Amino acid sequence: MANNAENNSSDSPEYIPAVEDDRLAERLASITEEEAEARAAALRAGLSDYELAEEDAAVLEFDEDDEDYEPYVAAPPALAVIGRPNVGKSTLVNRITRSKEAVVEDVPGVTRDRVSYDAEWNGKDFTLVDTGGWEQDARGMHKRVAEQAEMAVDEADVVIFVVDGLVGATAVDEAVVRMLRRKKKPVLLVANKVDAPSHMSEVYGLWNLGLGEPYPVSALHGTGTGDLLDAAVKAMPEFAEHGGMIPTGGPRRVALVGRPNVGKSSLLNKLAGSERVVVDSVAGTTMDPVDEFIELGGQTWRFVDTAGIRRRQHMASGSEYYAMLRTQRALDKAEVAVVLLSVEEPVSEQDVRIIQMAVDSGRALVVAYNKWDLMDEERRYYLEREVTRDLAHIAWAPRVNISALTGWHKDKLAPALDTALTSWGRRISTGRLNAFLGELVAAHPHPVRGGKQPRILFATQPSTKPPRFVLFTTGFLDPGYRRYITRRLRETFDFTGSPIEVSMRVREKRKRK
């Protein structure tokens, strides 16, 4: 029987002892590691008197030494996909990555930022970069989208230029060609949407663009993409020209999440030191998760800007629905989530829901209050009341007050991330954990219910990231008592910034034959 103590907000209130034991840490410190391990071994042996399930073995027999040094390696080469709007760039990206990562919809302009994905072909790893549609003389948001596409070309090692094979070369395509010639990058010309031999007449005319032989493909059905990738891999260098060095395990992954227009993209741009992401006053500008390597606090991080979540998943539709799925996937791939809240607006139900999404995904958590430099004393008073009332369940999360627009206090973010990730990976030895619970339960035993008092037989931490604790008990522990154990675990071993899971396995004593 498993139960996550931190996510049961509807359970009974936390157990409150008549007199709180404030000498627990002192008594724990007086117990040597040898004594703690001896106690745990005795308790573990005592479990043989109880009926254990088959799945208990995996929990009880784990290796506590699971951390290795990760050397640095050169980044893989980058392959950028560009073209005018609605020629099928994102569909081609999904075909190459064998996924549905890129948001695709039958309207132009869904992709706005340059978005990176890990890809592989015939044993060659590379970074695939999807871009928004490039348009000549674009204005407003469309101009910034075009600028992002040009930046992707600047940082790419090889470029795939996609045109509509059914339409042929347009004036905008010819303008793209002129831009590419200035960049002096290896370019592969792709004629997309070529689904039948009868479509080849337009493909032949693409030779006139002066980019060499066009590759006819159907990104939707996959025909021709193998030949294209063979040529792309052949043109790639061994390592990225602009990628630098990254750990073999990859930089720590940080997901920026929050409601639309709270400043996620502005923060990423400020941290990157460039206009990495399209920023516009229109809410919902970011649709795809956008990855960027950021140097912060003396180390490299992989930040992921995500689409703003404006409603419940079952209420979203179209590209907004798929963008929400990709935000959840970005959270699942991340190690720590930075939830941005705008101090100009009251903490909303949607803010609370997004925070719970991050907690439920098991990520480490940092809460960043944006636009702090614009807040007056009256708003600060009401904000603190809202935090106390609505966010008490994540009081353990580090809090950073920042300004994404000016970069004020952005240097405070790295220490908060480090703290949260350290807690996320923290492991408590079996001996120390059982010593803690033994002292805690001796001072504050579980209340008697129906004439019975459940006991904790043994405890172990089978995994980290997030830390997960399993208690073998003789009976069901009250939700309030489990919440009390969770709080004291946090206070004693410092799990600042990380959710922790405490579950039970109720086991009965073996019947004597």
Short mmCIF file of C-alpha atoms in Angstrom, two decimals:
data_model
loop_
_atom_site.label_atom_id
_atom_site.label_comp_id
_atom_site.label_asym_id
_atom_site.label_seq_id
_atom_site.Cartn_x
_atom_site.Cartn_y
_atom_site.Cartn_z
CA MET A 1 0.00 0.00 0.00
CA ALA A 2 1.60 3.26 -1.12
CA ASN A 3 0.63 6.77 -0.24
CA ASN A 4 2.43 10.02 -1.08
CA ALA A 5 2.27 12.09 2.08
CA GLU A 6 2.85 15.45 0.45
CA ASN A 7 0.17 15.29 -2.22
CA ASN A 8 -2.82 14.47 -0.04
CA SER A 9 -3.99 18.00 0.66
CA SER A 10 -7.51 16.76 1.35
CA ASP A 11 -6.40 14.43 4.18
CA SER A 12 -6.82 15.19 7.87
CA PRO A 13 -4.62 17.92 9.42
CA GLU A 14 -1.06 17.13 10.44
CA TYR A 15 -0.64 15.36 13.76
CA ILE A 16 0.47 17.84 16.44
CA PRO A 17 2.12 16.37 19.56
CA ALA A 18 1.20 17.84 22.93
CA VAL A 19 4.83 18.88 23.44
CA GLU A 20 7.14 19.06 20.43
CA ASP A 21 10.45 17.22 20.86
CA ASP A 22 13.18 19.79 20.27
CA ARG A 23 16.10 17.53 21.23
CA LEU A 24 15.70 15.03 18.37
CA ALA A 25 18.67 16.38 16.40
CA GLU A 26 20.83 16.33 19.54
CA ARG A 27 20.01 12.69 20.29
CA LEU A 28 20.56 11.67 16.67
CA ALA A 29 23.97 13.33 16.69
CA SER A 30 24.97 11.25 19.71
CA ILE A 31 24.33 7.98 17.81
CA THR A 32 27.39 6.79 15.88
CA GLU A 33 27.11 5.42 12.34
CA GLU A 34 28.09 1.96 13.62
CA GLU A 35 25.31 2.04 16.23
CA ALA A 36 22.78 3.28 13.67
CA GLU A 37 23.71 0.56 11.16
CA ALA A 38 23.54 -2.12 13.86
CA ARG A 39 20.04 -0.96 14.84
CA ALA A 40 18.91 -0.97 11.21
CA ALA A 41 20.33 -4.46 10.63
CA ALA A 42 18.39 -5.77 13.65
CA LEU A 43 15.17 -4.18 12.43
CA ARG A 44 15.77 -5.55 8.92
CA ALA A 45 16.26 -9.04 10.34
CA GLY A 46 13.03 -8.66 12.26
CA LEU A 47 11.10 -8.35 8.99
CA SER A 48 11.61 -12.08 8.46
CA ASP A 49 8.80 -12.60 10.95
CA TYR A 50 6.36 -10.84 8.62
CA GLU A 51 4.68 -11.79 5.35
CA LEU A 52 6.60 -9.88 2.67
CA ALA A 53 5.43 -9.45 -0.92
CA GLU A 54 7.62 -10.25 -3.95
CA GLU A 55 8.02 -6.55 -4.80
CA ASP A 56 9.47 -5.85 -1.33
CA ALA A 57 12.77 -7.47 -2.33
CA ALA A 58 13.62 -4.70 -4.83
CA VAL A 59 12.98 -2.07 -2.15
CA LEU A 60 15.06 -3.81 0.49
CA GLU A 61 18.03 -4.71 -1.74
CA PHE A 62 19.29 -1.53 -3.40
CA ASP A 63 22.78 -0.12 -3.88
CA GLU A 64 23.38 3.16 -2.06
CA ASP A 65 26.50 3.92 -4.15
CA ASP A 66 24.91 5.24 -7.34
CA GLU A 67 26.85 8.41 -8.19
CA ASP A 68 29.74 8.58 -10.66
CA TYR A 69 31.92 11.37 -12.00
CA GLU A 70 30.83 12.64 -15.41
CA PRO A 71 33.59 14.00 -17.72
CA TYR A 72 32.98 16.71 -20.30
CA VAL A 73 32.68 16.04 -24.05
CA ALA A 74 32.27 18.20 -27.15
CA ALA A 75 28.71 19.07 -28.19
CA PRO A 76 27.25 17.23 -31.23
CA PRO A 77 26.85 19.14 -34.53
CA ALA A 78 23.72 21.22 -35.17
CA LEU A 79 21.35 20.77 -38.14
CA ALA A 80 18.96 23.72 -38.65
CA VAL A 81 15.68 23.43 -40.58
CA ILE A 82 14.53 26.71 -42.15
CA GLY A 83 12.09 27.95 -44.77
CA ARG A 84 9.11 30.21 -45.24
CA PRO A 85 5.94 29.60 -43.17
CA ASN A 86 3.84 26.45 -43.62
CA VAL A 87 6.16 24.45 -45.87
CA GLY A 88 6.25 21.55 -43.37
CA LYS A 89 9.40 22.24 -41.36
CA SER A 90 7.98 21.01 -38.04
CA THR A 91 6.47 17.94 -39.73
CA LEU A 92 9.93 17.13 -41.10
CA VAL A 93 11.44 17.67 -37.64
CA ASN A 94 8.95 15.20 -36.16
CA ARG A 95 9.80 12.71 -38.90
CA ILE A 96 13.54 13.00 -38.23
CA THR A 97 13.17 12.74 -34.44
CA ARG A 98 10.62 9.92 -34.82
CA SER A 99 8.29 11.75 -32.46
CA LYS A 100 5.60 14.39 -32.25
CA GLU A 101 7.74 16.82 -30.27
CA ALA A 102 7.25 19.85 -32.56
CA VAL A 103 3.82 21.49 -32.48
CA VAL A 104 2.16 21.08 -35.89
CA GLU A 105 -1.09 22.67 -37.05
CA ASP A 106 -2.48 23.39 -40.50
CA VAL A 107 -2.03 27.14 -40.16
CA PRO A 108 1.14 29.17 -40.77
CA GLY A 109 3.18 30.59 -37.91
CA VAL A 110 2.70 27.96 -35.19
CA THR A 111 6.47 27.65 -34.62
CA ARG A 112 7.95 30.98 -33.50
CA ASP A 113 11.22 30.26 -31.70
CA ARG A 114 14.19 28.14 -32.66
CA VAL A 115 13.68 24.86 -30.85
CA SER A 116 16.36 22.20 -30.33
CA TYR A 117 15.86 18.43 -30.24
CA ASP A 118 18.26 15.54 -29.76
CA ALA A 119 18.38 13.38 -32.91
CA GLU A 120 20.32 10.44 -34.34
CA TRP A 121 20.81 8.85 -37.76
CA ASN A 122 22.85 5.73 -38.47
CA GLY A 123 24.77 6.08 -35.22
CA LYS A 124 25.49 9.82 -35.64
CA ASP A 125 24.14 12.06 -32.85
CA PHE A 126 23.27 15.64 -33.68
CA THR A 127 21.10 18.52 -32.50
CA LEU A 128 18.11 19.27 -34.75
CA VAL A 129 16.90 22.89 -34.68
CA ASP A 130 13.35 23.74 -35.78
CA THR A 131 12.65 27.39 -36.64
CA GLY A 132 9.75 29.70 -37.35
CA GLY A 133 8.89 30.74 -40.89
CA TRP A 134 11.37 33.17 -42.48
CA GLU A 135 9.74 36.12 -44.21
CA GLN A 136 11.34 39.03 -46.02
CA ASP A 137 10.49 42.54 -44.77
CA ALA A 138 8.53 41.05 -41.85
CA ARG A 139 7.37 43.34 -39.06
CA GLY A 140 6.39 43.00 -35.41
CA MET A 141 6.40 39.46 -34.05
CA HIS A 142 7.00 38.03 -37.55
CA LYS A 143 10.23 40.01 -37.78
CA ARG A 144 11.46 38.57 -34.49
CA VAL A 145 10.54 35.07 -35.68
CA ALA A 146 12.64 35.64 -38.83
CA GLU A 147 15.53 36.90 -36.69
CA GLN A 148 15.40 33.69 -34.63
CA ALA A 149 15.61 31.64 -37.84
CA GLU A 150 18.69 33.59 -38.95
CA MET A 151 20.32 33.04 -35.54
CA ALA A 152 19.70 29.31 -35.95
CA VAL A 153 21.54 29.42 -39.29
CA ASP A 154 24.45 31.31 -37.68
CA GLU A 155 24.87 28.62 -35.02
CA ALA A 156 24.22 25.62 -37.30
CA ASP A 157 26.85 23.38 -38.87
CA VAL A 158 24.52 22.28 -41.69
CA VAL A 159 21.24 23.84 -42.92
CA ILE A 160 18.19 22.13 -44.40
CA PHE A 161 16.24 24.62 -46.52
CA VAL A 162 12.64 23.43 -47.01
CA VAL A 163 10.42 24.61 -49.88
CA ASP A 164 6.94 23.50 -50.92
CA GLY A 165 7.51 20.96 -53.70
CA LEU A 166 3.98 21.43 -55.04
CA VAL A 167 4.31 25.20 -55.37
CA GLY A 168 7.92 25.54 -56.44
CA ALA A 169 10.23 28.44 -55.65
CA THR A 170 8.54 31.69 -54.59
CA ALA A 171 9.94 35.18 -54.19
CA VAL A 172 10.29 34.55 -50.44
CA ASP A 173 12.23 31.34 -51.13
CA GLU A 174 14.61 33.28 -53.37
CA ALA A 175 15.12 35.82 -50.59
CA VAL A 176 15.97 32.94 -48.21
CA VAL A 177 18.56 31.72 -50.73
CA ARG A 178 20.21 35.16 -50.75
CA MET A 179 20.34 35.12 -46.95
CA LEU A 180 21.87 31.63 -46.93
CA ARG A 181 24.58 32.62 -49.41
CA ARG A 182 25.65 35.39 -47.04
CA LYS A 183 25.96 32.86 -44.18
CA LYS A 184 28.23 30.52 -46.19
CA LYS A 185 26.94 27.33 -44.55
CA PRO A 186 26.49 23.88 -46.14
CA VAL A 187 22.87 23.85 -47.38
CA LEU A 188 20.65 20.92 -48.41
CA LEU A 189 17.63 21.93 -50.50
CA VAL A 190 14.47 19.94 -49.69
CA ALA A 191 11.30 19.85 -51.79
CA ASN A 192 8.62 18.80 -49.31
CA LYS A 193 5.09 17.43 -49.93
CA VAL A 194 6.25 15.37 -52.92
CA ASP A 195 3.96 12.37 -52.52
CA ALA A 196 3.77 11.10 -56.13
CA PRO A 197 5.92 10.96 -59.34
CA SER A 198 3.57 13.49 -60.94
CA HIS A 199 4.79 16.12 -58.46
CA MET A 200 8.36 15.98 -59.75
CA SER A 201 7.85 18.60 -62.47
CA GLU A 202 8.05 21.41 -59.92
CA VAL A 203 11.04 19.78 -58.20
CA TYR A 204 13.20 19.95 -61.33
CA GLY A 205 12.69 23.71 -61.48
CA LEU A 206 14.34 24.10 -58.05
CA TRP A 207 17.76 23.55 -59.62
CA ASN A 208 17.48 27.21 -60.66
CA LEU A 209 17.94 28.30 -57.03
CA GLY A 210 21.61 27.42 -57.36
CA LEU A 211 21.80 25.24 -54.22
CA GLY A 212 22.50 21.98 -56.01
CA GLU A 213 20.31 18.92 -56.30
CA PRO A 214 16.95 19.20 -54.50
CA TYR A 215 15.89 16.29 -52.27
CA PRO A 216 12.23 15.37 -52.91
CA VAL A 217 10.62 14.20 -49.66
CA SER A 218 7.27 13.73 -48.04
CA ALA A 219 7.73 14.67 -44.39
CA LEU A 220 4.19 13.49 -43.70
CA HIS A 221 4.74 9.98 -45.09
CA GLY A 222 8.51 9.68 -44.64
CA THR A 223 9.52 9.05 -48.26
CA GLY A 224 12.91 10.45 -49.23
CA THR A 225 13.97 11.40 -45.71
CA GLY A 226 16.57 8.62 -45.51
CA ASP A 227 18.54 9.95 -48.50
CA LEU A 228 18.27 13.46 -47.05
CA LEU A 229 19.66 12.40 -43.68
CA ASP A 230 22.47 10.41 -45.29
CA ALA A 231 23.57 13.60 -47.07
CA ALA A 232 23.13 15.73 -43.93
CA VAL A 233 25.25 13.42 -41.79
CA LYS A 234 27.94 13.32 -44.50
CA ALA A 235 28.11 17.14 -44.48
CA MET A 236 28.33 17.41 -40.68
CA PRO A 237 31.60 17.96 -38.81
CA GLU A 238 32.45 15.61 -35.95
CA PHE A 239 31.54 18.19 -33.31
CA ALA A 240 29.55 21.44 -33.20
CA GLU A 241 31.42 24.59 -34.19
CA HIS A 242 29.55 26.69 -31.60
CA GLY A 243 28.50 24.01 -29.09
CA GLY A 244 31.39 24.10 -26.61
CA MET A 245 31.87 21.37 -24.00
CA ILE A 246 29.05 19.64 -22.10
CA PRO A 247 29.04 16.90 -19.42
CA THR A 248 28.47 13.39 -20.74
CA GLY A 249 25.35 13.25 -18.59
CA GLY A 250 24.30 16.62 -19.97
CA PRO A 251 23.91 19.93 -18.12
CA ARG A 252 21.29 20.05 -15.39
CA ARG A 253 17.92 20.59 -17.07
CA VAL A 254 15.72 23.46 -15.85
CA ALA A 255 12.11 23.90 -17.01
CA LEU A 256 10.62 27.40 -16.91
CA VAL A 257 6.88 27.07 -16.38
CA GLY A 258 4.03 29.40 -15.55
CA ARG A 259 0.95 31.11 -16.88
CA PRO A 260 1.16 33.01 -20.19
CA ASN A 261 2.90 36.39 -20.10
CA VAL A 262 4.53 36.05 -16.67
CA GLY A 263 7.98 36.62 -18.19
CA LYS A 264 9.39 33.14 -18.90
CA SER A 265 10.79 34.08 -22.32
CA SER A 266 12.07 37.43 -21.07
CA LEU A 267 13.92 35.65 -18.26
CA LEU A 268 15.48 33.14 -20.67
CA ASN A 269 16.64 35.96 -22.93
CA LYS A 270 18.16 37.85 -20.01
CA LEU A 271 19.96 34.75 -18.75
CA ALA A 272 21.21 33.93 -22.26
CA GLY A 273 22.36 37.49 -22.86
CA SER A 274 20.61 37.57 -26.25
CA GLU A 275 17.17 37.57 -27.85
CA ARG A 276 17.00 33.78 -27.71
CA VAL A 277 13.19 33.59 -27.62
CA VAL A 278 10.48 35.64 -29.29
CA VAL A 279 8.93 37.99 -26.71
CA ASP A 280 5.68 39.79 -27.41
CA SER A 281 2.99 41.44 -25.33
CA VAL A 282 0.52 38.95 -26.81
CA ALA A 283 0.07 36.09 -24.32
CA GLY A 284 0.96 32.63 -25.60
CA THR A 285 3.81 33.61 -27.94
CA THR A 286 5.85 30.51 -27.01
CA MET A 287 4.28 27.28 -28.30
CA ASP A 288 7.18 24.77 -28.39
CA PRO A 289 9.57 24.14 -25.48
CA VAL A 290 12.76 26.10 -26.27
CA ASP A 291 16.13 24.76 -25.05
CA GLU A 292 19.14 26.97 -24.39
CA PHE A 293 22.49 26.36 -22.71
CA ILE A 294 23.02 29.06 -20.07
CA GLU A 295 26.17 29.92 -18.13
CA LEU A 296 25.00 30.77 -14.62
CA GLY A 297 26.79 30.60 -11.28
CA GLY A 298 29.94 29.16 -12.81
CA GLN A 299 28.29 26.19 -14.53
CA THR A 300 26.29 25.33 -17.65
CA TRP A 301 22.55 24.74 -17.37
CA ARG A 302 20.06 23.62 -20.00
CA PHE A 303 17.05 25.90 -19.61
CA VAL A 304 13.78 25.02 -21.32
CA ASP A 305 11.24 27.78 -21.91
CA THR A 306 7.73 26.30 -22.15
CA ALA A 307 4.34 27.38 -23.39
CA GLY A 308 2.24 29.27 -20.86
CA ILE A 309 -0.48 27.11 -19.36
CA ARG A 310 -3.71 29.06 -19.38
CA ARG A 311 -6.34 26.41 -18.64
CA ARG A 312 -6.94 22.81 -17.67
CA GLN A 313 -5.71 20.26 -20.19
CA HIS A 314 -9.20 18.94 -21.02
CA MET A 315 -10.32 22.50 -21.86
CA ALA A 316 -7.48 23.20 -24.32
CA SER A 317 -7.69 22.47 -28.05
CA GLY A 318 -5.62 22.62 -31.22
CA SER A 319 -2.01 23.76 -30.99
CA GLU A 320 -2.62 24.95 -27.40
CA TYR A 321 -3.49 21.41 -26.35
CA TYR A 322 -0.35 19.94 -27.93
CA ALA A 323 1.78 22.77 -26.52
CA MET A 324 0.47 21.83 -23.07
CA LEU A 325 1.43 18.19 -23.64
CA ARG A 326 4.93 19.31 -24.62
CA THR A 327 5.15 21.43 -21.49
CA GLN A 328 4.36 18.34 -19.42
CA ARG A 329 6.97 16.38 -21.39
CA ALA A 330 9.53 19.14 -20.80
CA LEU A 331 8.79 18.90 -17.08
CA ASP A 332 9.22 15.14 -17.17
CA LYS A 333 12.62 15.53 -18.85
CA ALA A 334 13.75 18.33 -16.51
CA GLU A 335 15.41 17.90 -13.14
CA VAL A 336 14.22 21.15 -11.59
CA ALA A 337 11.25 23.38 -12.37
CA VAL A 338 11.33 27.15 -11.97
CA VAL A 339 7.71 28.32 -11.61
CA LEU A 340 7.36 32.01 -12.46
CA LEU A 341 4.67 34.05 -10.73
CA SER A 342 3.91 37.67 -11.56
CA VAL A 343 3.78 39.80 -8.41
CA GLU A 344 1.52 42.28 -10.20
CA GLU A 345 -1.37 39.79 -10.12
CA PRO A 346 -2.89 37.79 -7.25
CA VAL A 347 -1.82 34.17 -6.92
CA SER A 348 -4.44 32.37 -9.00
CA GLU A 349 -5.94 28.90 -9.08
CA GLN A 350 -3.99 28.33 -12.28
CA ASP A 351 -0.70 29.24 -10.55
CA VAL A 352 -1.46 26.69 -7.84
CA ARG A 353 -2.34 24.08 -10.48
CA ILE A 354 0.93 24.65 -12.36
CA ILE A 355 2.93 24.34 -9.14
CA GLN A 356 1.13 21.10 -8.34
CA MET A 357 1.95 19.84 -11.85
CA ALA A 358 5.65 20.41 -11.12
CA VAL A 359 5.39 18.69 -7.72
CA ASP A 360 3.44 15.75 -9.16
CA SER A 361 6.11 15.28 -11.84
CA GLY A 362 8.63 14.75 -9.03
CA ARG A 363 10.91 17.60 -10.05
CA ALA A 364 12.91 19.79 -7.71
CA LEU A 365 11.21 23.18 -7.37
CA VAL A 366 12.16 26.85 -7.23
CA VAL A 367 9.52 29.60 -7.17
CA ALA A 368 10.52 32.88 -8.84
CA TYR A 369 8.47 36.02 -8.21
CA ASN A 370 8.89 38.16 -11.32
CA LYS A 371 8.54 41.95 -11.70
CA TRP A 372 9.54 42.41 -8.05
CA ASP A 373 11.15 45.76 -8.85
CA LEU A 374 7.71 47.14 -9.82
CA MET A 375 5.93 46.19 -6.59
CA ASP A 376 4.87 48.74 -4.00
CA GLU A 377 4.50 48.16 -0.24
CA GLU A 378 0.71 47.66 -0.37
CA ARG A 379 0.98 44.92 -3.00
CA ARG A 380 3.83 43.28 -1.06
CA TYR A 381 1.60 43.05 2.02
CA TYR A 382 -1.20 41.31 0.09
CA LEU A 383 1.24 39.06 -1.80
CA GLU A 384 2.68 37.71 1.46
CA ARG A 385 -0.84 36.92 2.67
CA GLU A 386 -1.59 35.10 -0.63
CA VAL A 387 1.62 33.09 -0.35
CA THR A 388 0.83 32.09 3.23
CA ARG A 389 -2.75 31.16 2.33
CA ASP A 390 -2.36 29.50 -1.10
CA LEU A 391 1.23 28.24 -1.26
CA ALA A 392 1.78 26.91 2.25
CA HIS A 393 2.02 23.38 0.84
CA ILE A 394 5.29 24.31 -0.94
CA ALA A 395 6.85 26.35 1.86
CA TRP A 396 9.86 24.05 1.37
CA ALA A 397 10.61 25.49 -2.11
CA PRO A 398 13.36 28.15 -2.40
CA ARG A 399 11.97 31.57 -3.26
CA VAL A 400 13.73 34.05 -5.56
CA ASN A 401 12.54 37.62 -6.15
CA ILE A 402 13.66 38.76 -9.61
CA SER A 403 13.05 41.05 -12.56
CA ALA A 404 13.22 39.20 -15.89
CA LEU A 405 13.21 42.50 -17.78
CA THR A 406 16.22 44.09 -16.05
CA GLY A 407 17.99 40.97 -14.79
CA TRP A 408 17.73 42.19 -11.19
CA HIS A 409 18.69 39.36 -8.78
CA LYS A 410 19.17 36.81 -11.60
CA ASP A 411 22.38 35.83 -9.79
CA LYS A 412 20.20 34.52 -6.93
CA LEU A 413 18.76 31.85 -9.21
CA ALA A 414 21.83 29.57 -9.43
CA PRO A 415 22.22 29.08 -5.63
CA ALA A 416 18.50 28.28 -5.37
CA LEU A 417 18.77 25.74 -8.20
CA ASP A 418 21.85 24.17 -6.59
CA THR A 419 20.09 23.89 -3.23
CA ALA A 420 16.99 22.28 -4.75
CA LEU A 421 18.98 19.81 -6.86
CA THR A 422 21.21 18.83 -3.94
CA SER A 423 18.10 18.02 -1.90
CA TRP A 424 16.56 16.22 -4.89
CA GLY A 425 19.51 13.83 -5.01
CA ARG A 426 20.00 13.45 -1.25
CA ARG A 427 20.12 9.95 0.19
CA ILE A 428 19.82 9.18 3.90
CA SER A 429 21.62 6.03 5.01
CA THR A 430 19.38 3.21 6.19
CA GLY A 431 20.97 3.30 9.62
CA ARG A 432 20.51 7.04 10.09
CA LEU A 433 16.91 6.90 8.77
CA ASN A 434 15.85 4.16 11.18
CA ALA A 435 17.63 5.90 14.06
CA PHE A 436 15.66 9.05 13.26
CA LEU A 437 12.31 7.21 13.15
CA GLY A 438 13.13 5.27 16.30
CA GLU A 439 13.80 8.47 18.26
CA LEU A 440 10.80 10.26 16.73
CA VAL A 441 8.31 7.47 17.44
CA ALA A 442 9.68 6.94 20.97
CA ALA A 443 9.02 10.60 21.76
CA HIS A 444 5.74 10.85 19.82
CA PRO A 445 4.14 7.44 19.18
CA HIS A 446 1.26 7.02 16.77
CA PRO A 447 -2.10 7.64 18.47
CA VAL A 448 -4.08 4.55 19.47
CA ARG A 449 -7.00 3.94 17.09
CA GLY A 450 -9.69 1.37 17.89
CA GLY A 451 -7.54 -0.15 20.60
CA LYS A 452 -4.61 -0.68 18.21
CA GLN A 453 -1.39 1.22 17.71
CA PRO A 454 0.44 0.65 14.39
CA ARG A 455 4.23 0.35 14.61
CA ILE A 456 6.96 1.18 12.10
CA LEU A 457 8.99 -2.01 11.65
CA PHE A 458 11.67 -0.77 9.26
CA ALA A 459 12.32 2.12 6.88
CA THR A 460 14.46 2.50 3.80
CA GLN A 461 15.08 5.01 1.01
CA PRO A 462 15.11 2.99 -2.23
CA SER A 463 15.58 5.92 -4.60
CA THR A 464 16.37 9.60 -5.05
CA LYS A 465 15.33 12.26 -7.60
CA PRO A 466 12.94 12.70 -5.86
CA PRO A 467 13.79 11.09 -2.50
CA ARG A 468 11.39 8.24 -1.83
CA PHE A 469 10.99 6.60 1.58
CA VAL A 470 9.20 3.33 2.27
CA LEU A 471 7.92 2.47 5.75
CA PHE A 472 7.11 -1.15 6.62
CA THR A 473 4.38 -0.99 9.26
CA THR A 474 2.06 -3.25 11.24
CA GLY A 475 -0.97 -1.12 10.40
CA PHE A 476 -2.21 1.89 8.49
CA LEU A 477 -0.65 5.18 9.64
CA ASP A 478 -3.02 8.14 9.89
CA PRO A 479 -2.52 10.70 7.07
CA GLY A 480 -1.88 13.39 9.67
CA TYR A 481 0.85 11.29 11.31
CA ARG A 482 2.47 10.59 7.92
CA ARG A 483 2.45 14.31 7.26
CA TYR A 484 4.12 14.86 10.64
CA ILE A 485 6.84 12.32 9.77
CA THR A 486 7.39 14.06 6.42
CA ARG A 487 7.80 17.46 8.04
CA ARG A 488 10.27 16.18 10.60
CA LEU A 489 12.22 14.41 7.83
CA ARG A 490 12.50 17.78 6.06
CA GLU A 491 13.59 19.62 9.18
CA THR A 492 16.12 17.00 10.24
CA PHE A 493 17.79 16.18 6.91
CA ASP A 494 17.12 19.40 4.93
CA PHE A 495 15.15 18.63 1.79
CA THR A 496 14.79 22.28 0.79
CA GLY A 497 13.53 22.52 -2.77
CA SER A 498 12.62 18.86 -3.30
CA PRO A 499 9.34 17.00 -2.97
CA ILE A 500 9.71 13.83 -0.93
CA GLU A 501 7.53 10.74 -1.08
CA VAL A 502 6.68 8.72 2.01
CA SER A 503 4.78 5.49 1.37
CA MET A 504 3.67 2.59 3.55
CA ARG A 505 3.72 -1.15 3.18
CA VAL A 506 1.46 -2.74 5.77
CA ARG A 507 2.64 -6.26 6.51
CA GLU A 508 1.12 -8.91 8.78
CA LYS A 509 3.05 -11.26 11.01
CA ARG A 510 3.62 -14.79 9.73
CA LYS A 511 1.26 -17.36 11.14
CA ARG A 512 2.94 -20.02 13.21
CA LYS A 513 2.51 -23.52 11.85
#
